[in-house]
Amino acid sequence: MLGRVLSQIFRFVFFILLQGLIFNQLNLFDGWVNPYIYIFAILMLPVETSRTAVLFIAFATGILVDVFSSTLGMHTSACLFIGFLQPLVLRVLAPRDGYEFGQLPTVQEMGLSWYLAFAGILTVAHHLWLFFVEVFRFSGFFITLFQAICSAFGTIVIMVIVQYLNFRPKSRTRS
Amino acid sequence: MRNLIQLIFRYHVFLLFLLLQVVAFALLFYNNRYHQTAYLSSANELVGDLYSKRNAVEDYMKLSEINDELALENALLKSRQRRAFYDLNENLILSENDSLFRQQFVYTSAKVVNSSVSKRQNYITIDKGRNHDIAPEMGVVANNSLVGVVKDVSDHYAVVMPMVNTNFRVSVKLKKSGEFGQARWTGNDPGVAEVDDIPKHAKIEVGDTIVTTGYSTFFPENVTVGTVRTKVINEGENFYSLTINLSTDFSSLSYVDVIINLLKEERENLEERVNDAG
């Protein structure tokens, strides 16, 4: 149990540093795609994490990323939003006989199509919230919308690739 | 009252979400107005430190450009070194060339753009060619250890037949005692070559250095080839069969120096004339 908590903390720190030090500097395709892969730290939380805990973790993630990009409040707000949504999305997408204890919402454990739905909803929600808080007005609505969707797409692609690179498939047998 | 508490308990997650969201927006507005003095900005000491570390990594990435410059400078300096000059004073031959030394070898640095070690006939491509005064049959070294000989040139590139090519032969000698022989690659391990023709009366220890002779016009004398790995004298033969560890790591070669021998033509003409006369 302790090992799992430690590995979660390690990933949490790792993805925030990755965002702060590398991905904040990325402006792919003339700035249309800005991947915010740090939300991986929130999407990776085990399914049984309590809703309050998810909110607090999301808050911490957001503040730390904000410190890196000098945008205090922006990422915090967007992270809180998906911190609030994450358990709801998990509930909506739950398999018929529920989740197993300790199951992680990853491609390896849940399958690619499940993951794309899960990460897709949350990433798009996060990016929309973030980009609209950033510009803070609704003029140029479609430009912001398009930018958010493009970036969300980039983020999802990177997150899926990272999982294929990083997490060995478990030998756990699924019923 | 009870109802209120029940309500709060029931929606505590949503209320917490709203509360934190208010905090976030308070931060946002506060920060937007005073972001210059923001306490938690990227000027913050910890993050500033991390950024300087990232810059250090970026500097590291630029090393290859810096390498290019340094390699160029090295080649220039090597050309001015005493070894690169033919000692006119040694035999007290005075020529119309007024200086005591005349330059014999010029080193031109080049970058390896393609190479292989896995075949039997391996070749190396370098990014200097005819436009840089490089011609076939010039020697190629890296850090004063032998690489190969230029085989063919185009305007901007040259192909080098390296030591790790089964057609390559080079005349070598023992650095210690001077007995000479011939080195060639064995054809499989890019770190190992064979040396034949060293007479069996020579004293050889494992680990002795093997260098070029200077008999060929390709290389100056004393370019390192490798060190002795094993020594065998086969039954009934008068010569050693040595295997040597090559001093050049052909699998990670990135910069080489091409040696231009300025006196090569003069020497070849002389030798040819004698051969024709004989």
Short mmCIF file of C-alpha atoms in Angstrom, two decimals:
data_model
loop_
_atom_site.label_atom_id
_atom_site.label_comp_id
_atom_site.label_asym_id
_atom_site.label_seq_id
_atom_site.Cartn_x
_atom_site.Cartn_y
_atom_site.Cartn_z
CA MET A 1 0.00 0.00 0.00
CA LEU A 2 2.77 2.38 1.01
CA GLY A 3 4.64 1.51 -2.18
CA ARG A 4 1.61 2.44 -4.25
CA VAL A 5 1.19 5.74 -2.44
CA LEU A 6 4.87 6.49 -2.97
CA SER A 7 4.71 5.64 -6.66
CA GLN A 8 1.65 7.89 -7.01
CA ILE A 9 3.52 10.73 -5.34
CA PHE A 10 6.51 10.10 -7.57
CA ARG A 11 4.36 10.26 -10.72
CA PHE A 12 2.63 13.35 -9.40
CA VAL A 13 5.96 15.17 -8.98
CA PHE A 14 7.34 13.76 -12.23
CA PHE A 15 4.49 14.93 -14.42
CA ILE A 16 4.41 18.37 -12.84
CA LEU A 17 8.14 18.84 -13.42
CA LEU A 18 7.77 17.48 -16.95
CA GLN A 19 5.07 20.07 -17.59
CA GLY A 20 6.90 22.93 -15.93
CA LEU A 21 10.30 22.30 -17.44
CA ILE A 22 9.54 20.91 -20.89
CA PHE A 23 5.95 21.06 -22.05
CA ASN A 24 5.40 24.68 -21.01
CA GLN A 25 8.06 25.52 -23.59
CA LEU A 26 6.37 23.58 -26.38
CA ASN A 27 4.33 25.46 -28.94
CA LEU A 28 3.58 22.91 -31.62
CA PHE A 29 2.06 23.88 -34.96
CA ASP A 30 2.40 27.66 -34.55
CA GLY A 31 1.02 27.61 -31.03
CA TRP A 32 -2.16 25.74 -31.87
CA VAL A 33 -1.19 22.76 -29.76
CA ASN A 34 -0.02 23.32 -26.19
CA PRO A 35 -0.19 19.95 -24.48
CA TYR A 36 -0.90 20.07 -20.76
CA ILE A 37 0.09 16.57 -19.84
CA TYR A 38 0.33 17.29 -16.10
CA ILE A 39 -3.36 16.42 -15.82
CA PHE A 40 -2.09 12.87 -16.11
CA ALA A 41 -1.32 13.22 -12.37
CA ILE A 42 -5.07 13.56 -11.77
CA LEU A 43 -6.25 11.05 -14.39
CA MET A 44 -3.98 8.39 -12.90
CA LEU A 45 -5.53 8.39 -9.45
CA PRO A 46 -6.86 4.93 -8.45
CA VAL A 47 -10.58 4.57 -8.93
CA GLU A 48 -11.37 4.25 -5.22
CA THR A 49 -9.77 7.60 -4.29
CA SER A 50 -12.34 9.62 -2.34
CA ARG A 51 -13.87 12.62 -4.08
CA THR A 52 -12.58 15.04 -1.45
CA ALA A 53 -9.05 13.68 -1.86
CA VAL A 54 -9.27 14.03 -5.64
CA LEU A 55 -10.29 17.67 -5.22
CA PHE A 56 -7.41 18.47 -2.90
CA ILE A 57 -4.90 16.67 -5.12
CA ALA A 58 -6.22 18.54 -8.14
CA PHE A 59 -5.91 21.82 -6.26
CA ALA A 60 -2.29 21.06 -5.33
CA THR A 61 -1.45 20.02 -8.89
CA GLY A 62 -2.93 23.19 -10.29
CA ILE A 63 -1.12 25.49 -7.86
CA LEU A 64 2.23 23.83 -8.54
CA VAL A 65 1.85 24.10 -12.31
CA ASP A 66 0.72 27.71 -11.91
CA VAL A 67 3.85 28.50 -9.94
CA PHE A 68 5.90 27.25 -12.87
CA SER A 69 4.07 29.20 -15.51
CA SER A 70 3.35 32.38 -13.46
CA THR A 71 -0.36 32.08 -14.08
CA LEU A 72 -1.54 31.72 -10.51
CA GLY A 73 -5.11 30.53 -10.34
CA MET A 74 -5.62 29.54 -13.97
CA HIS A 75 -4.48 25.92 -13.87
CA THR A 76 -5.76 25.59 -10.32
CA SER A 77 -9.24 26.42 -11.46
CA ALA A 78 -9.14 24.09 -14.45
CA CYS A 79 -7.68 21.25 -12.36
CA LEU A 80 -10.39 21.65 -9.75
CA PHE A 81 -12.94 21.38 -12.49
CA ILE A 82 -11.69 18.00 -13.69
CA GLY A 83 -11.00 16.98 -10.09
CA PHE A 84 -14.71 17.44 -9.58
CA LEU A 85 -15.64 15.71 -12.83
CA GLN A 86 -13.26 12.74 -12.59
CA PRO A 87 -15.30 10.62 -10.13
CA LEU A 88 -18.49 11.40 -12.07
CA VAL A 89 -16.92 10.29 -15.35
CA LEU A 90 -15.62 7.16 -13.66
CA ARG A 91 -19.12 6.40 -12.42
CA VAL A 92 -20.66 6.94 -15.86
CA LEU A 93 -18.08 4.74 -17.57
CA ALA A 94 -18.08 2.01 -14.91
CA PRO A 95 -18.11 -1.55 -16.25
CA ARG A 96 -21.24 -3.57 -15.54
CA ASP A 97 -19.86 -5.29 -12.43
CA GLY A 98 -18.00 -2.27 -11.09
CA TYR A 99 -14.30 -1.61 -10.67
CA GLU A 100 -11.95 -3.92 -8.84
CA PHE A 101 -10.29 -2.58 -5.75
CA GLY A 102 -7.06 -0.76 -6.54
CA GLN A 103 -7.73 -0.61 -10.25
CA LEU A 104 -5.94 2.18 -12.09
CA PRO A 105 -7.61 4.02 -14.95
CA THR A 106 -4.96 3.13 -17.53
CA VAL A 107 -4.94 1.74 -21.03
CA GLN A 108 -3.46 -1.52 -19.82
CA GLU A 109 -6.09 -2.17 -17.20
CA MET A 110 -9.19 -0.78 -18.85
CA GLY A 111 -8.53 -1.02 -22.57
CA LEU A 112 -7.86 1.64 -25.16
CA SER A 113 -11.42 2.59 -26.09
CA TRP A 114 -12.44 2.97 -22.46
CA TYR A 115 -9.39 5.09 -21.83
CA LEU A 116 -9.97 7.30 -24.84
CA ALA A 117 -13.50 8.03 -23.61
CA PHE A 118 -12.34 8.67 -20.05
CA ALA A 119 -9.30 10.79 -20.90
CA GLY A 120 -11.12 12.44 -23.80
CA ILE A 121 -13.94 13.81 -21.69
CA LEU A 122 -11.69 15.03 -18.91
CA THR A 123 -8.95 16.45 -21.12
CA VAL A 124 -11.36 18.36 -23.32
CA ALA A 125 -13.17 19.66 -20.22
CA HIS A 126 -9.90 20.75 -18.66
CA HIS A 127 -8.56 22.43 -21.77
CA LEU A 128 -11.81 24.25 -22.54
CA TRP A 129 -12.00 25.55 -18.99
CA LEU A 130 -8.34 26.51 -19.00
CA PHE A 131 -8.35 28.31 -22.33
CA PHE A 132 -11.51 30.22 -21.57
CA VAL A 133 -10.24 31.28 -18.16
CA GLU A 134 -7.03 32.32 -19.85
CA VAL A 135 -8.65 34.67 -22.38
CA PHE A 136 -11.50 35.47 -19.97
CA ARG A 137 -13.93 36.66 -22.56
CA PHE A 138 -16.17 35.09 -25.15
CA SER A 139 -15.13 37.18 -28.13
CA GLY A 140 -13.17 35.02 -30.50
CA PHE A 141 -15.09 32.07 -29.09
CA PHE A 142 -14.36 29.67 -31.94
CA ILE A 143 -10.66 30.42 -32.09
CA THR A 144 -10.33 29.62 -28.39
CA LEU A 145 -12.51 26.57 -28.81
CA PHE A 146 -10.45 25.28 -31.70
CA GLN A 147 -7.20 25.88 -29.87
CA ALA A 148 -8.50 24.04 -26.82
CA ILE A 149 -9.63 21.05 -28.89
CA CYS A 150 -6.32 20.87 -30.78
CA SER A 151 -4.35 21.02 -27.56
CA ALA A 152 -6.58 18.42 -25.93
CA PHE A 153 -5.96 16.13 -28.87
CA GLY A 154 -2.19 16.59 -28.45
CA THR A 155 -2.40 15.91 -24.74
CA ILE A 156 -4.40 12.71 -25.20
CA VAL A 157 -1.99 11.40 -27.84
CA ILE A 158 0.99 12.04 -25.57
CA MET A 159 -0.70 10.45 -22.56
CA VAL A 160 -1.55 7.29 -24.49
CA ILE A 161 1.99 7.07 -25.89
CA VAL A 162 3.46 7.55 -22.42
CA GLN A 163 1.39 4.64 -21.14
CA TYR A 164 2.51 2.33 -23.87
CA LEU A 165 6.11 3.31 -23.11
CA ASN A 166 5.92 3.30 -19.39
CA PHE A 167 3.61 0.81 -17.79
CA ARG A 168 4.27 -2.86 -18.14
CA PRO A 169 1.08 -4.85 -18.62
CA LYS A 170 -0.03 -6.46 -15.40
CA SER A 171 -0.21 -10.23 -15.25
CA ARG A 172 -3.42 -9.87 -13.25
CA THR A 173 -6.20 -12.04 -14.62
CA ARG A 174 -9.42 -10.25 -15.28
CA SER A 175 -12.76 -11.93 -14.77
CA MET B 1 -30.89 23.64 10.99
CA ARG B 2 -30.72 19.87 10.75
CA ASN B 3 -31.80 20.15 7.17
CA LEU B 4 -29.07 22.61 6.42
CA ILE B 5 -26.42 20.34 7.91
CA GLN B 6 -27.83 17.42 5.98
CA LEU B 7 -27.74 19.48 2.83
CA ILE B 8 -24.13 20.48 3.42
CA PHE B 9 -23.18 16.88 4.16
CA ARG B 10 -24.93 15.63 1.08
CA TYR B 11 -23.33 18.12 -1.26
CA HIS B 12 -20.04 18.51 0.57
CA VAL B 13 -17.99 17.59 -2.49
CA PHE B 14 -19.68 20.16 -4.65
CA LEU B 15 -19.43 22.79 -1.93
CA LEU B 16 -15.75 22.04 -1.46
CA PHE B 17 -15.32 22.33 -5.21
CA LEU B 18 -17.00 25.74 -5.18
CA LEU B 19 -14.94 26.90 -2.20
CA LEU B 20 -11.63 25.89 -3.79
CA GLN B 21 -12.74 27.35 -7.10
CA VAL B 22 -13.36 30.66 -5.33
CA VAL B 23 -9.86 30.45 -3.88
CA ALA B 24 -8.47 29.76 -7.36
CA PHE B 25 -10.22 32.74 -8.87
CA ALA B 26 -9.18 34.94 -5.99
CA LEU B 27 -5.61 33.92 -6.73
CA LEU B 28 -6.15 34.59 -10.40
CA PHE B 29 -7.44 38.12 -9.89
CA TYR B 30 -4.98 38.96 -7.19
CA ASN B 31 -2.15 37.67 -9.31
CA ASN B 32 -3.28 39.41 -12.47
CA ARG B 33 -3.20 42.77 -10.79
CA TYR B 34 0.09 42.32 -9.02
CA HIS B 35 1.84 39.65 -10.97
CA GLN B 36 5.12 41.53 -10.88
CA THR B 37 5.34 41.10 -7.15
CA ALA B 38 3.55 37.79 -7.03
CA TYR B 39 4.91 35.71 -4.25
CA LEU B 40 4.68 32.45 -6.09
CA SER B 41 5.88 33.53 -9.52
CA SER B 42 8.55 31.90 -11.58
CA ALA B 43 11.03 34.34 -10.12
CA ASN B 44 10.58 32.27 -7.01
CA GLU B 45 13.93 30.97 -5.92
CA LEU B 46 13.28 27.25 -6.17
CA VAL B 47 11.81 27.44 -9.63
CA GLY B 48 14.51 29.88 -10.72
CA ASP B 49 17.06 27.32 -9.67
CA LEU B 50 15.33 24.61 -11.68
CA TYR B 51 15.24 26.90 -14.70
CA SER B 52 18.98 27.50 -14.49
CA LYS B 53 19.43 23.71 -14.40
CA ARG B 54 17.32 23.44 -17.52
CA ASN B 55 19.51 26.03 -19.19
CA ALA B 56 22.51 23.93 -18.28
CA VAL B 57 20.88 21.02 -20.10
CA GLU B 58 20.22 23.24 -23.10
CA ASP B 59 23.87 24.28 -23.12
CA TYR B 60 24.74 20.61 -23.15
CA MET B 61 22.61 20.15 -26.26
CA LYS B 62 24.60 22.87 -28.00
CA LEU B 63 27.84 21.00 -27.40
CA SER B 64 27.91 19.63 -30.93
CA GLU B 65 28.24 23.13 -32.42
CA ILE B 66 30.96 23.93 -29.94
CA ASN B 67 32.63 20.66 -30.92
CA ASP B 68 32.67 21.70 -34.56
CA GLU B 69 34.49 24.88 -33.69
CA LEU B 70 36.96 23.15 -31.43
CA ALA B 71 37.73 20.45 -33.99
CA LEU B 72 38.48 23.14 -36.54
CA GLU B 73 40.75 24.92 -34.14
CA ASN B 74 42.52 21.67 -33.23
CA ALA B 75 43.23 20.94 -36.87
CA LEU B 76 44.68 24.42 -37.27
CA LEU B 77 46.88 24.01 -34.23
CA LYS B 78 48.05 20.57 -35.34
CA SER B 79 49.09 22.05 -38.66
CA ARG B 80 51.33 24.48 -36.81
CA GLN B 81 52.83 21.86 -34.54
CA ARG B 82 56.49 20.97 -34.90
CA ARG B 83 55.65 17.40 -35.93
CA ALA B 84 53.81 18.71 -38.93
CA PHE B 85 56.99 20.27 -40.32
CA TYR B 86 59.67 18.54 -42.28
CA ASP B 87 62.94 19.22 -40.54
CA LEU B 88 65.17 20.81 -43.15
CA ASN B 89 67.86 21.51 -40.65
CA GLU B 90 68.37 17.88 -39.72
CA ASN B 91 70.57 16.95 -42.63
CA LEU B 92 71.93 20.43 -43.04
CA ILE B 93 70.41 20.75 -46.45
CA LEU B 94 69.90 24.35 -47.21
CA SER B 95 67.39 25.14 -49.86
CA GLU B 96 66.10 28.34 -51.26
CA ASN B 97 63.36 27.97 -48.70
CA ASP B 98 64.70 30.25 -46.08
CA SER B 99 63.07 28.92 -42.96
CA LEU B 100 64.43 26.10 -40.87
CA PHE B 101 61.30 24.02 -41.14
CA ARG B 102 59.05 23.37 -44.00
CA GLN B 103 55.52 22.25 -43.48
CA GLN B 104 54.93 18.64 -44.44
CA PHE B 105 51.56 17.67 -42.99
CA VAL B 106 48.36 19.69 -42.89
CA TYR B 107 45.46 18.39 -40.81
CA THR B 108 41.92 19.11 -41.89
CA SER B 109 39.15 18.23 -39.49
CA ALA B 110 36.05 16.57 -40.83
CA LYS B 111 32.86 15.25 -39.38
CA VAL B 112 31.82 11.65 -39.91
CA VAL B 113 28.42 11.67 -41.56
CA ASN B 114 28.03 7.97 -42.21
CA SER B 115 29.86 4.87 -41.12
CA SER B 116 29.42 1.18 -40.53
CA VAL B 117 31.31 -1.47 -38.64
CA SER B 118 29.07 -4.48 -39.15
CA LYS B 119 30.03 -5.42 -42.69
CA ARG B 120 33.30 -6.82 -43.97
CA GLN B 121 33.87 -3.95 -46.40
CA ASN B 122 33.06 -1.01 -44.19
CA TYR B 123 33.35 2.59 -45.36
CA ILE B 124 33.16 5.95 -43.65
CA THR B 125 31.76 9.08 -45.28
CA ILE B 126 33.07 12.46 -44.10
CA ASP B 127 31.78 15.96 -44.80
CA LYS B 128 34.88 17.39 -46.51
CA GLY B 129 35.78 16.79 -50.14
CA ARG B 130 37.55 18.07 -53.21
CA ASN B 131 36.64 21.66 -52.36
CA HIS B 132 38.62 21.31 -49.16
CA ASP B 133 41.74 20.02 -50.95
CA ILE B 134 41.05 16.41 -50.06
CA ALA B 135 42.13 13.81 -52.58
CA PRO B 136 42.26 10.00 -52.68
CA GLU B 137 45.09 8.26 -50.82
CA MET B 138 45.25 10.72 -47.97
CA GLY B 139 45.52 9.34 -44.46
CA VAL B 140 42.77 9.82 -41.92
CA VAL B 141 43.36 9.83 -38.16
CA ALA B 142 41.36 10.60 -35.05
CA ASN B 143 43.18 11.83 -31.96
CA ASN B 144 46.45 10.65 -33.49
CA SER B 145 45.19 7.11 -33.86
CA LEU B 146 44.75 5.56 -37.24
CA VAL B 147 41.36 5.56 -38.97
CA GLY B 148 41.93 4.84 -42.66
CA VAL B 149 42.70 6.20 -46.10
CA VAL B 150 40.57 8.39 -48.37
CA LYS B 151 39.31 6.24 -51.21
CA ASP B 152 37.22 8.59 -53.32
CA VAL B 153 36.09 12.22 -53.18
CA SER B 154 33.24 14.33 -54.47
CA ASP B 155 33.03 18.11 -54.18
CA HIS B 156 31.82 18.11 -50.60
CA TYR B 157 32.26 14.57 -49.34
CA ALA B 158 34.92 11.93 -49.19
CA VAL B 159 34.70 8.20 -48.62
CA VAL B 160 37.30 6.69 -46.35
CA MET B 161 38.34 3.05 -46.35
CA PRO B 162 38.85 2.47 -42.64
CA MET B 163 41.06 -0.01 -40.83
CA VAL B 164 37.91 -2.09 -40.34
CA ASN B 165 37.74 -3.05 -44.01
CA THR B 166 39.15 -6.39 -45.05
CA ASN B 167 40.89 -4.78 -48.04
CA PHE B 168 42.82 -2.35 -45.89
CA ARG B 169 46.55 -2.90 -45.31
CA VAL B 170 48.92 -0.65 -43.45
CA SER B 171 52.57 -1.02 -42.66
CA VAL B 172 53.19 -0.86 -38.93
CA LYS B 173 56.02 -1.23 -36.46
CA LEU B 174 56.55 -1.90 -32.80
CA LYS B 175 56.93 1.45 -31.11
CA LYS B 176 59.46 0.04 -28.67
CA SER B 177 61.90 -1.82 -30.90
CA GLY B 178 60.97 -0.73 -34.41
CA GLU B 179 60.45 -4.14 -36.10
CA PHE B 180 57.89 -3.71 -38.77
CA GLY B 181 55.05 -5.76 -40.16
CA GLN B 182 51.71 -5.42 -41.83
CA ALA B 183 48.33 -4.92 -40.19
CA ARG B 184 44.94 -5.87 -41.52
CA TRP B 185 41.49 -6.31 -40.07
CA THR B 186 40.23 -9.77 -39.17
CA GLY B 187 36.76 -9.12 -40.50
CA ASN B 188 34.48 -9.55 -37.52
CA ASP B 189 35.29 -7.67 -34.32
CA PRO B 190 35.67 -3.91 -35.06
CA GLY B 191 38.10 -3.63 -32.16
CA VAL B 192 40.61 -6.29 -33.25
CA ALA B 193 43.12 -6.60 -36.11
CA GLU B 194 46.01 -8.89 -37.06
CA VAL B 195 49.66 -8.04 -37.59
CA ASP B 196 51.89 -10.34 -39.66
CA ASP B 197 55.52 -10.36 -40.78
CA ILE B 198 57.12 -9.33 -37.51
CA PRO B 199 60.20 -11.55 -37.24
CA LYS B 200 60.26 -13.99 -34.34
CA HIS B 201 63.43 -12.61 -32.80
CA ALA B 202 61.58 -9.43 -31.83
CA LYS B 203 60.78 -9.07 -28.15
CA ILE B 204 57.07 -8.49 -27.82
CA GLU B 205 54.96 -8.16 -24.69
CA VAL B 206 51.19 -8.15 -24.59
CA GLY B 207 50.17 -4.48 -24.34
CA ASP B 208 53.00 -3.11 -26.50
CA THR B 209 52.00 -0.23 -28.73
CA ILE B 210 51.87 -0.65 -32.50
CA VAL B 211 52.34 2.50 -34.62
CA THR B 212 52.58 3.39 -38.30
CA THR B 213 56.00 3.33 -39.97
CA GLY B 214 56.01 6.44 -42.09
CA TYR B 215 57.12 4.27 -45.04
CA SER B 216 53.88 5.01 -46.75
CA THR B 217 53.11 8.53 -47.87
CA PHE B 218 49.65 8.35 -46.32
CA PHE B 219 50.57 8.73 -42.68
CA PRO B 220 53.24 10.45 -40.65
CA GLU B 221 55.38 8.21 -38.49
CA ASN B 222 54.16 7.10 -35.07
CA VAL B 223 50.42 7.30 -35.55
CA THR B 224 48.99 4.86 -33.01
CA VAL B 225 47.31 1.77 -34.47
CA GLY B 226 46.69 -0.32 -31.39
CA THR B 227 48.13 -2.47 -28.63
CA VAL B 228 49.19 -6.11 -28.72
CA ARG B 229 46.45 -8.44 -27.54
CA THR B 230 47.84 -11.93 -28.18
CA LYS B 231 51.07 -13.25 -29.73
CA VAL B 232 51.59 -16.64 -31.36
CA ILE B 233 54.38 -18.13 -33.46
CA ASN B 234 52.96 -20.93 -35.56
CA GLU B 235 54.95 -24.14 -35.87
CA GLY B 236 57.68 -23.85 -38.44
CA GLU B 237 57.24 -20.19 -39.18
CA ASN B 238 59.65 -17.36 -38.69
CA PHE B 239 57.10 -14.64 -38.05
CA TYR B 240 54.72 -13.74 -35.26
CA SER B 241 50.96 -13.81 -35.73
CA LEU B 242 49.77 -10.99 -33.52
CA THR B 243 46.30 -9.82 -32.78
CA ILE B 244 45.97 -6.22 -31.64
CA ASN B 245 43.31 -4.09 -30.00
CA LEU B 246 42.67 -1.14 -32.28
CA SER B 247 43.00 2.19 -30.51
CA THR B 248 40.27 3.85 -32.56
CA ASP B 249 36.71 3.09 -31.55
CA PHE B 250 35.13 2.77 -34.97
CA SER B 251 31.64 2.33 -33.61
CA SER B 252 31.57 5.81 -32.07
CA LEU B 253 33.69 7.83 -34.46
CA SER B 254 32.46 11.41 -34.84
CA TYR B 255 35.39 13.64 -35.79
CA VAL B 256 38.44 12.74 -37.83
CA ASP B 257 41.44 14.61 -39.21
CA VAL B 258 42.46 14.16 -42.83
CA ILE B 259 46.22 14.41 -43.33
CA ILE B 260 47.44 16.24 -46.39
CA ASN B 261 51.07 15.39 -47.10
CA LEU B 262 52.62 18.35 -48.90
CA LEU B 263 55.83 16.49 -49.81
CA LYS B 264 54.07 13.39 -51.09
CA GLU B 265 54.39 14.22 -54.77
CA GLU B 266 58.06 15.02 -54.52
CA ARG B 267 58.81 11.73 -52.82
CA GLU B 268 56.69 9.66 -55.18
CA ASN B 269 58.31 11.27 -58.20
CA LEU B 270 61.73 10.47 -56.86
CA GLU B 271 60.84 6.86 -56.08
CA GLU B 272 59.25 6.41 -59.47
CA ARG B 273 62.31 7.76 -61.23
CA VAL B 274 64.55 5.29 -59.44
CA ASN B 275 62.21 2.43 -60.23
CA ASP B 276 62.08 3.40 -63.89
CA ALA B 277 65.84 3.64 -64.08
CA GLY B 278 66.23 0.23 -62.38
#
